Coordinates of C-alpha atoms (C1' of nucleotides) in Angstrom, one line a residue:
Chain D
M1 CA 14.4 -44.3 -8.6
K2 CA 13.8 -44.5 -4.9
V3 CA 12.1 -41.6 -3.0
L4 CA 12.0 -41.2 0.8
V5 CA 8.9 -39.4 2.1
V6 CA 9.2 -38.1 5.7
D7 CA 5.8 -36.8 6.9
D8 CA 3.8 -37.5 10.0
E9 CA 0.3 -37.2 8.4
P10 CA -0.8 -40.6 7.0
Q11 CA -3.1 -39.2 4.4
I12 CA -0.3 -37.1 2.9
R13 CA 2.0 -40.1 3.0
R14 CA -0.6 -42.1 1.1
A15 CA -1.3 -39.3 -1.4
L16 CA 2.4 -38.9 -2.2
R17 CA 3.0 -42.6 -2.4
T18 CA 0.2 -43.2 -4.9
S19 CA 1.2 -40.2 -7.1
L20 CA 4.9 -41.0 -7.0
E21 CA 4.4 -44.7 -7.7
A22 CA 2.1 -43.9 -10.6
H23 CA 5.0 -42.1 -12.1
G24 CA 7.4 -45.0 -11.7
Y25 CA 9.1 -44.1 -8.5
T26 CA 9.8 -46.5 -5.6
V27 CA 8.6 -45.0 -2.4
E28 CA 9.6 -45.4 1.3
T29 CA 7.7 -43.5 3.9
V30 CA 8.4 -42.8 7.5
G31 CA 6.6 -40.6 10.1
T32 CA 9.3 -39.1 12.3
G33 CA 12.5 -37.1 11.8
D34 CA 14.6 -39.7 13.6
E35 CA 13.3 -42.5 11.3
G36 CA 13.9 -40.1 8.4
V37 CA 17.6 -39.7 9.2
V38 CA 18.0 -43.5 9.7
A39 CA 16.2 -44.3 6.5
A40 CA 18.2 -41.7 4.6
A41 CA 21.4 -43.5 5.8
S42 CA 20.3 -47.1 5.3
Q43 CA 18.0 -47.0 2.3
H44 CA 20.1 -44.6 0.1
P45 CA 17.1 -42.8 -1.5
E46 CA 17.8 -40.7 -4.5
L47 CA 15.4 -38.0 -3.3
I48 CA 13.9 -37.0 0.0
L49 CA 10.6 -35.2 0.4
L50 CA 10.6 -33.8 3.9
D51 CA 7.8 -32.3 5.9
L52 CA 9.0 -29.5 8.2
G53 CA 6.3 -30.1 10.8
L54 CA 7.4 -33.3 12.4
P55 CA 6.5 -34.2 15.9
D56 CA 9.9 -35.3 17.2
M57 CA 12.4 -32.8 15.9
D58 CA 12.6 -29.7 13.9
G59 CA 12.8 -30.1 10.1
T60 CA 16.0 -28.1 9.7
E61 CA 17.6 -30.4 12.2
V62 CA 16.7 -33.3 10.0
I63 CA 18.3 -31.5 7.0
T64 CA 21.5 -30.8 8.9
R65 CA 21.7 -34.4 10.1
V66 CA 21.2 -35.8 6.6
R67 CA 23.6 -33.3 5.1
A68 CA 26.3 -34.5 7.5
F69 CA 26.7 -37.7 5.5
S70 CA 24.8 -37.3 2.2
E71 CA 24.1 -34.9 -0.6
V72 CA 20.9 -36.5 -1.7
P73 CA 18.4 -33.9 -3.0
I74 CA 16.0 -32.7 -0.3
I75 CA 12.7 -31.0 -1.2
V76 CA 11.0 -29.5 1.8
L77 CA 7.2 -29.5 2.1
S78 CA 5.7 -27.2 4.6
V79 CA 2.6 -25.2 5.6
R80 CA 4.8 -22.4 6.8
E81 CA 5.1 -19.6 4.2
S82 CA 7.3 -17.1 6.1
Q83 CA 10.6 -16.2 4.4
S84 CA 12.6 -16.9 7.5
D85 CA 11.4 -20.6 7.5
K86 CA 12.3 -20.9 3.8
V87 CA 15.7 -19.3 4.3
A88 CA 16.5 -21.5 7.3
A89 CA 15.6 -24.7 5.5
L90 CA 17.4 -23.7 2.3
D91 CA 20.5 -22.6 4.1
A92 CA 20.5 -25.8 6.2
G93 CA 21.0 -27.6 2.9
A94 CA 17.6 -28.1 1.4
D95 CA 17.3 -28.0 -2.4
D96 CA 13.8 -26.7 -2.7
Y97 CA 10.9 -25.5 -0.6
V98 CA 7.3 -26.0 -1.5
T99 CA 4.4 -24.7 0.5
K100 CA 1.3 -26.8 1.2
P101 CA -1.1 -27.1 -0.4
F102 CA 0.9 -27.8 -3.5
G103 CA 0.0 -29.1 -6.9
M104 CA 1.2 -32.6 -7.6
E105 CA 2.4 -31.8 -11.1
E106 CA 4.5 -29.0 -9.8
L107 CA 6.0 -31.2 -7.1
L108 CA 6.8 -33.9 -9.7
A109 CA 8.4 -31.3 -11.9
R110 CA 10.5 -29.9 -9.0
S111 CA 11.5 -33.5 -8.2
R112 CA 12.6 -34.1 -11.8
A113 CA 14.6 -30.9 -11.7
A114 CA 16.3 -31.9 -8.5
L115 CA 17.1 -35.4 -9.8
R116 CA 18.4 -34.1 -13.1
R117 CA 20.9 -31.9 -11.3
K118 CA 22.1 -34.8 -9.2
G119 CA 23.7 -36.4 -12.2
S120 CA 27.2 -35.2 -11.8
G121 CA 27.7 -36.0 -8.1
E122 CA 29.9 -38.7 -6.8
P123 CA 28.8 -41.2 -4.1
D124 CA 30.2 -40.2 -0.8
A125 CA 31.5 -42.5 1.9
P126 CA 29.5 -41.9 5.0
I127 CA 32.3 -43.5 7.1
L128 CA 35.4 -41.4 7.7
T129 CA 38.6 -43.2 8.8
F130 CA 41.5 -41.6 10.5
G131 CA 44.0 -44.3 11.4
S132 CA 42.3 -46.5 13.9
L133 CA 39.5 -44.0 14.5
Q134 CA 36.3 -44.4 12.5
V135 CA 33.4 -42.0 12.4
D136 CA 30.2 -43.2 10.9
L137 CA 28.3 -40.0 10.0
A138 CA 25.1 -41.8 9.1
K139 CA 24.8 -43.9 12.2
Q140 CA 26.5 -41.3 14.4
L141 CA 28.8 -44.0 15.6
V142 CA 32.4 -43.6 16.7
T143 CA 34.8 -46.5 17.0
I144 CA 38.5 -46.7 17.8
E145 CA 40.2 -49.9 16.9
A146 CA 36.7 -51.4 16.2
E147 CA 35.9 -50.6 19.8
Q148 CA 32.8 -48.4 20.2
V149 CA 33.3 -45.1 21.9
H150 CA 30.4 -43.5 23.7
L151 CA 30.0 -39.8 23.0
T152 CA 27.4 -37.4 24.4
P153 CA 25.3 -35.6 21.8
T154 CA 27.3 -32.4 22.2
E155 CA 30.5 -34.3 21.9
Y156 CA 29.4 -36.0 18.8
G157 CA 28.1 -32.7 17.3
L158 CA 31.5 -31.1 17.9
L159 CA 33.4 -34.1 16.5
E160 CA 31.2 -34.1 13.4
V161 CA 31.8 -30.5 12.4
L162 CA 35.5 -31.1 13.0
V163 CA 35.9 -34.2 10.9
T164 CA 33.7 -32.7 8.1
N165 CA 36.0 -29.7 7.9
P166 CA 39.4 -31.3 8.0
G167 CA 42.5 -29.1 7.9
K168 CA 40.5 -25.9 8.2
L169 CA 40.9 -23.5 11.0
L170 CA 37.6 -23.3 12.7
T171 CA 37.1 -20.2 14.9
H172 CA 35.6 -20.3 18.4
Q173 CA 32.6 -18.4 17.2
W174 CA 32.0 -20.6 14.2
L175 CA 32.2 -23.8 16.2
L176 CA 29.9 -22.5 18.9
R177 CA 27.3 -21.3 16.4
R178 CA 27.5 -24.5 14.5
V179 CA 27.3 -26.9 17.5
W180 CA 25.3 -24.9 20.1
G181 CA 23.2 -22.7 17.8
Q182 CA 23.0 -19.2 16.6
G183 CA 22.7 -17.6 20.0
Y184 CA 26.2 -18.6 21.0
G185 CA 29.6 -17.3 20.1
T186 CA 31.5 -16.2 23.2
E187 CA 31.3 -19.2 25.4
T188 CA 34.9 -20.5 24.8
T189 CA 34.8 -22.5 28.1
Y190 CA 32.2 -24.8 26.5
L191 CA 34.7 -25.5 23.8
R192 CA 37.5 -26.1 26.2
T193 CA 35.4 -28.6 28.1
Y194 CA 34.2 -30.5 25.1
V195 CA 37.5 -30.5 23.2
R196 CA 39.0 -31.9 26.3
A197 CA 36.4 -34.6 26.6
L198 CA 36.9 -35.5 22.9
R199 CA 40.7 -35.6 23.3
R200 CA 40.3 -37.9 26.3
K201 CA 37.9 -40.3 24.7
L202 CA 39.7 -40.4 21.4
G203 CA 43.1 -40.7 23.0
D204 CA 44.6 -37.5 21.8
D205 CA 47.2 -35.5 23.8
A206 CA 46.7 -31.7 24.0
S207 CA 50.5 -31.1 24.3
A208 CA 51.2 -33.3 21.2
P209 CA 48.0 -33.4 19.3
A210 CA 47.5 -35.9 16.5
L211 CA 43.8 -35.1 16.0
I212 CA 42.7 -31.7 17.3
V213 CA 45.2 -28.9 17.2
T214 CA 44.4 -25.7 19.2
E215 CA 45.2 -22.4 17.5
P216 CA 45.6 -20.1 20.4
G217 CA 43.3 -17.1 20.4
V218 CA 41.5 -18.3 17.3
G219 CA 40.0 -21.7 17.4
Y220 CA 40.7 -25.4 16.7
R221 CA 41.7 -27.5 13.7
W222 CA 41.2 -31.2 12.8
V223 CA 44.5 -32.3 11.5
A224 CA 44.3 -36.0 11.1
D225 CA 44.5 -37.3 7.5
A226 CA 41.7 -39.4 6.3
T227 CA 42.9 -42.9 5.4
Chain T
M1 CA 30.3 -14.6 -8.0
K2 CA 28.7 -13.2 -11.2
V3 CA 24.9 -13.2 -11.6
L4 CA 23.0 -12.5 -14.9
V5 CA 19.6 -10.9 -14.5
V6 CA 17.3 -11.2 -17.5
D7 CA 14.2 -9.0 -17.1
D8 CA 12.5 -6.4 -19.2
E9 CA 11.3 -4.2 -16.3
P10 CA 13.9 -1.6 -15.4
Q11 CA 12.8 -1.2 -11.8
I12 CA 13.0 -4.9 -11.1
R13 CA 16.4 -5.0 -12.7
R14 CA 17.5 -2.1 -10.5
A15 CA 16.0 -3.7 -7.3
L16 CA 17.7 -7.0 -8.0
R17 CA 21.0 -5.4 -8.8
T18 CA 21.1 -3.4 -5.6
S19 CA 20.1 -6.3 -3.4
L20 CA 22.5 -8.7 -5.1
E21 CA 25.4 -6.3 -5.1
A22 CA 24.7 -5.5 -1.4
H23 CA 25.4 -9.2 -0.8
G24 CA 28.6 -9.3 -2.6
Y25 CA 27.5 -10.6 -6.0
T26 CA 28.6 -9.1 -9.3
V27 CA 25.5 -8.3 -11.5
E28 CA 25.0 -8.1 -15.2
T29 CA 21.5 -7.2 -16.5
V30 CA 19.9 -7.5 -19.9
G31 CA 16.3 -6.8 -21.0
T32 CA 15.5 -9.4 -23.7
G33 CA 15.7 -13.1 -24.0
D34 CA 18.0 -12.8 -27.0
E35 CA 20.5 -10.7 -25.1
G36 CA 20.1 -13.1 -22.2
V37 CA 21.2 -16.1 -24.3
V38 CA 24.1 -14.1 -25.7
A39 CA 25.2 -12.9 -22.3
A40 CA 24.9 -16.4 -20.8
A41 CA 27.3 -17.6 -23.4
S42 CA 29.8 -14.7 -23.4
Q43 CA 29.8 -13.6 -19.8
H44 CA 29.9 -17.0 -18.2
P45 CA 27.7 -16.1 -15.2
E46 CA 27.5 -18.5 -12.3
L47 CA 23.8 -18.0 -11.8
I48 CA 20.9 -16.7 -14.0
L49 CA 17.8 -15.0 -12.7
L50 CA 15.3 -15.2 -15.6
D51 CA 11.9 -13.4 -15.9
L52 CA 9.5 -15.5 -17.9
G53 CA 7.6 -12.5 -19.3
L54 CA 10.0 -11.3 -21.8
P55 CA 8.9 -9.2 -24.9
D56 CA 10.8 -11.0 -27.6
M57 CA 10.7 -14.7 -26.8
D58 CA 9.1 -17.1 -24.4
G59 CA 11.0 -17.8 -21.2
T60 CA 11.1 -21.5 -21.6
E61 CA 12.7 -20.9 -25.0
V62 CA 15.5 -19.0 -23.3
I63 CA 16.0 -21.9 -20.9
T64 CA 16.2 -24.4 -23.7
R65 CA 18.7 -22.3 -25.6
V66 CA 20.9 -21.7 -22.6
R67 CA 20.8 -25.4 -21.6
A68 CA 22.1 -26.3 -25.1
F69 CA 25.5 -25.1 -24.1
S70 CA 25.6 -24.5 -20.3
E71 CA 24.5 -26.0 -17.0
V72 CA 24.6 -22.8 -15.1
P73 CA 21.8 -22.7 -12.5
I74 CA 18.7 -20.9 -13.7
I75 CA 16.1 -19.5 -11.3
V76 CA 12.9 -18.4 -13.0
L77 CA 11.0 -15.4 -11.7
S78 CA 7.4 -15.1 -12.9
V79 CA 4.1 -13.6 -12.2
R80 CA 2.4 -16.7 -13.5
E81 CA 1.4 -19.1 -10.8
S82 CA -0.2 -21.9 -12.8
Q83 CA 1.2 -25.3 -12.4
S84 CA 1.6 -25.8 -16.1
D85 CA 3.9 -22.8 -16.4
K86 CA 6.1 -24.1 -13.5
V87 CA 6.2 -27.6 -14.9
A88 CA 7.1 -26.3 -18.4
A89 CA 9.9 -24.1 -17.1
L90 CA 11.3 -26.7 -14.7
D91 CA 11.2 -29.4 -17.3
A92 CA 12.9 -27.1 -19.8
G93 CA 15.9 -27.1 -17.5
A94 CA 15.2 -24.4 -14.9
D95 CA 16.5 -25.1 -11.4
D96 CA 13.9 -23.2 -9.4
Y97 CA 10.7 -21.2 -10.0
V98 CA 9.8 -18.2 -7.8
T99 CA 6.5 -16.3 -8.3
K100 CA 6.4 -12.6 -8.1
P101 CA 6.1 -10.8 -5.9
F102 CA 8.8 -12.6 -4.0
G103 CA 10.8 -11.8 -0.8
M104 CA 14.3 -10.8 -1.4
E105 CA 15.6 -12.9 1.5
E106 CA 13.9 -16.0 0.0
L107 CA 15.4 -15.3 -3.4
L108 CA 18.8 -14.9 -1.9
A109 CA 18.5 -18.2 0.0
R110 CA 17.3 -20.0 -3.1
S111 CA 20.3 -18.5 -5.0
R112 CA 22.6 -19.7 -2.3
A113 CA 21.1 -23.2 -2.5
A114 CA 21.5 -23.3 -6.3
L115 CA 25.1 -22.0 -6.1
R116 CA 25.9 -24.4 -3.3
R117 CA 24.9 -27.4 -5.4
K118 CA 26.9 -26.2 -8.4
G119 CA 29.9 -25.1 -6.4
S120 CA 30.5 -28.5 -4.7
G121 CA 31.9 -29.9 -7.9
E122 CA 34.7 -27.5 -8.7
P123 CA 37.3 -26.8 -6.0
D124 CA 37.9 -23.1 -5.8
A125 CA 41.7 -22.9 -5.3
P126 CA 42.4 -20.3 -2.7
I127 CA 45.9 -21.7 -2.3
L128 CA 48.6 -19.2 -3.1
T129 CA 52.0 -20.5 -4.0
F130 CA 55.3 -18.6 -3.9
G131 CA 58.1 -21.0 -4.7
S132 CA 58.2 -23.4 -1.7
L133 CA 55.9 -21.2 0.3
Q134 CA 52.2 -22.0 0.2
V135 CA 49.4 -20.0 1.8
D136 CA 46.0 -21.7 2.0
L137 CA 43.5 -18.9 2.6
A138 CA 40.5 -21.2 3.2
K139 CA 42.2 -23.3 5.8
Q140 CA 44.4 -20.5 7.1
L141 CA 47.4 -22.8 6.7
V142 CA 50.9 -21.8 5.9
T143 CA 53.4 -24.4 4.7
I144 CA 57.0 -24.1 3.5
E145 CA 58.3 -27.1 1.6
A146 CA 55.2 -29.0 2.7
E147 CA 56.3 -28.3 6.2
Q148 CA 53.6 -26.6 8.3
V149 CA 54.6 -23.2 9.8
H150 CA 52.9 -22.0 12.9
L151 CA 51.8 -18.4 12.9
T152 CA 50.1 -16.4 15.6
P153 CA 46.8 -14.7 14.7
T154 CA 48.4 -11.3 14.2
E155 CA 51.2 -12.8 12.1
Y156 CA 48.7 -14.7 9.9
G157 CA 46.6 -11.6 9.5
L158 CA 49.6 -9.5 8.4
L159 CA 50.7 -12.2 6.0
E160 CA 47.2 -12.5 4.5
V161 CA 46.9 -8.8 3.6
L162 CA 50.4 -8.9 2.2
V163 CA 49.9 -12.0 -0.1
T164 CA 46.5 -10.8 -1.2
N165 CA 48.0 -7.5 -2.3
P166 CA 51.1 -8.7 -4.2
G167 CA 53.4 -6.1 -5.6
K168 CA 51.5 -3.2 -4.2
L169 CA 53.1 -0.7 -1.9
L170 CA 51.2 -1.0 1.4
T171 CA 51.7 2.0 3.8
H172 CA 52.2 1.7 7.5
Q173 CA 48.9 3.3 8.2
W174 CA 47.0 1.1 5.8
L175 CA 48.6 -2.1 7.1
L176 CA 47.9 -1.2 10.7
R177 CA 44.3 -0.3 10.1
R178 CA 43.8 -3.5 8.1
V179 CA 45.4 -5.9 10.6
W180 CA 45.0 -4.2 14.0
G181 CA 41.8 -2.2 13.3
Q182 CA 40.5 1.2 12.6
G183 CA 41.9 2.7 15.8
Y184 CA 45.5 2.2 14.8
G185 CA 47.7 3.9 12.3
T186 CA 50.9 5.2 14.0
E187 CA 52.3 2.1 15.8
T188 CA 55.1 1.3 13.3
T189 CA 56.9 -0.6 16.0
Y190 CA 54.1 -3.2 15.8
L191 CA 54.9 -3.6 12.1
R192 CA 58.6 -3.9 12.7
T193 CA 58.0 -6.6 15.2
Y194 CA 55.6 -8.7 13.2
V195 CA 57.4 -8.2 9.8
R196 CA 60.4 -9.5 11.6
A197 CA 58.6 -12.5 13.0
L198 CA 57.2 -13.3 9.5
R199 CA 60.6 -13.0 7.9
R200 CA 62.1 -15.3 10.4
K201 CA 59.4 -17.9 10.1
L202 CA 59.2 -17.8 6.4
G203 CA 63.0 -17.8 5.9
D204 CA 63.3 -14.3 4.5
D205 CA 66.4 -12.1 4.9
A206 CA 65.7 -8.4 5.7
S207 CA 69.0 -7.3 4.0
A208 CA 68.2 -9.3 0.8
P209 CA 64.5 -9.8 0.9
A210 CA 62.8 -12.3 -1.5
L211 CA 59.3 -11.9 0.0
I212 CA 58.8 -8.7 2.0
V213 CA 60.6 -5.6 0.9
T214 CA 60.6 -2.6 3.2
E215 CA 60.0 0.7 1.6
P216 CA 61.8 3.1 4.0
G217 CA 59.6 5.8 5.5
V218 CA 56.5 4.5 3.7
G219 CA 55.6 0.9 4.3
Y220 CA 56.2 -2.7 3.0
R221 CA 55.7 -4.6 -0.2
W222 CA 55.1 -8.3 -1.0
V223 CA 57.3 -9.0 -4.0
A224 CA 57.3 -12.7 -4.4
D225 CA 55.8 -13.9 -7.7
A226 CA 52.9 -16.4 -7.5
T227 CA 53.9 -19.7 -9.1
Chain E
dA1 C1' 81.8 15.1 9.2
dC2 C1' 78.0 14.9 12.1
dA3 C1' 73.4 14.7 13.9
dC4 C1' 69.1 12.5 12.9
dC5 C1' 65.7 9.4 11.6
dG6 C1' 63.9 5.0 10.5
dC7 C1' 64.7 0.2 10.5
dG8 C1' 66.3 -4.4 12.3
dT9 C1' 67.3 -7.0 16.3
dG10 C1' 66.7 -8.8 20.8
dA11 C1' 64.5 -9.2 24.9
dA12 C1' 61.3 -8.6 28.9
dG13 C1' 57.0 -7.6 31.3
dA14 C1' 52.0 -7.7 31.0
dA15 C1' 47.9 -9.5 29.3
dC16 C1' 45.6 -13.1 27.6
dC17 C1' 44.3 -17.8 26.7
dC18 C1' 44.2 -22.7 27.3
dG19 C1' 44.3 -27.3 29.8
dT20 C1' 42.9 -29.4 33.8
dG21 C1' 40.1 -30.8 37.5
dA22 C1' 36.0 -30.4 39.8
dA23 C1' 31.5 -28.8 41.4
dC24 C1' 26.5 -27.7 40.6
dG25 C1' 21.9 -28.2 38.6
dC26 C1' 18.7 -30.4 35.9
dG27 C1' 16.0 -34.1 33.6
dC28 C1' 15.4 -39.0 33.3
dC29 C1' 14.9 -43.7 34.7
dG30 C1' 14.8 -47.3 37.6
Chain I
dC1 C1' 13.0 -41.1 45.9
dG2 C1' 17.9 -41.7 44.7
dG3 C1' 21.3 -42.3 41.4
dC4 C1' 23.1 -41.2 36.8
dG5 C1' 24.2 -38.9 32.6
dC6 C1' 24.8 -34.6 30.7
dG7 C1' 25.3 -29.6 30.2
dT8 C1' 27.0 -25.7 32.4
dT9 C1' 30.1 -23.0 35.3
dC10 C1' 34.2 -21.8 38.1
dA11 C1' 39.1 -21.4 39.7
dC12 C1' 43.9 -22.1 39.2
dG13 C1' 48.6 -22.9 37.1
dG14 C1' 51.3 -22.7 33.1
dG15 C1' 52.1 -21.5 28.5
dT16 C1' 51.6 -18.4 24.5
dT17 C1' 51.0 -14.0 22.5
dC18 C1' 50.9 -9.0 22.5
dT19 C1' 52.9 -4.9 23.7
dT20 C1' 56.7 -2.1 24.9
dC21 C1' 61.5 -0.7 25.4
dA22 C1' 66.5 -0.3 24.4
dC23 C1' 70.4 -0.6 21.4
dG24 C1' 73.1 -0.6 16.7
dC25 C1' 73.3 0.4 12.2
dG26 C1' 72.9 2.6 7.8
dG27 C1' 71.2 6.2 5.0
dT28 C1' 70.1 11.4 4.5
dG29 C1' 70.4 16.0 4.8
dT30 C1' 72.9 19.9 6.7

DNA sequence: ACACCGCGTGAAGAACCCGTGAACGCGCCG
DNA sequence: CGGCGCGTTCACGGGTTCTTCACGCGGTGT
């Protein structure tokens, strides 16, 4: 049973490692959010313990990134007790939220509860294929006919929400909030610009779309069939 | 989305009921553990909020009894903060443990997290079928004989309120308010135009309607049987 | 029988939206 | 310090959608 610990404080990493290993878990530890996402993709842990106070990126960002390609249980550890922090983390896709300092017995029990639930899930493929187009959600890598395509962060973010919601009509507001953040919702010119960039780089034609269909006045829709 | 609240304090029951119902949940409440187990079996709730301090039986006992026949998510609410209580409840099969007093926003977020985990397994089918016509409410996609039909936003909005109120007589004013907004109510020409567009695109004949029947002087009625 | 009302039909102007191309500013790295 | 990548913003032309109008037709009541 492999557990990934993402925390920047070495003593906490050590404490978690010893306690977890004493209970029969295998433990991997990393110190930054970026390493956390990479390890979640490459190591395939069965549980992630994630500290929210990371130096390089916000904790909810890590959750969103991991949730893009995996449904592995995530338990958040944080010193922040405010409701808004908890709500943000849970709604981003976390399974549980424990405030520091916490009791190790409680954390172990919550880990058992999270792992017990995981029983009925099916392993998901982190690589989506649409004809000659491939999107590796874990590595954030896009290839077309085995040729790597370079996308800017915003372009990739938009592509990710599109391919993970295939067939669905995604409204302008929904896309903007999802890719640019909660403060956005009316900047449809952003979408036009980035949808255009995606279509160009992915070889799609706006007048005869095979990937991204525009629904006038409403939003966009990813129409390619996964193969 | 039905939620079962098991708590012996009437004011907590009331508070939970109002908050949950305000967020769109259907709420059942009972006051004893015995009733809780019975309600869990008979009502098939999709989430259980369980107070540990029940008069007739220990809370972990309730969890064990429910877990004997159901995997419905259980969130424990308790005044007890000791680790041993949390461990006991979680190991008995609870999904989460929240200590009173708790913030309602946090509880709602934890409820969403629990329901999200559960919901990912069973595909809720919001696809309505009427013969060869299919309306996918989630994707906002309309197909006829597996062939995609393109509808404008207004056309789709009108179709949606029609198919979600099958058989009912929908007055002009009601339809206009529902599709165009509160400020409308007399513009029957809009309805004529868009009902016509729908009939054309869906292959219905106004003089022998199989989908949309006009009720002269009153409104319209969706008459197709869901299959 | 006749006028009237509501509906279906078709079409046309106006308003809106999208695709396209390009420019500007900012941070970063050499 | 200069270029480069990226995000943001603007303007224009063409297409789609919304709104509005006009004309027949059938049913209703007088």
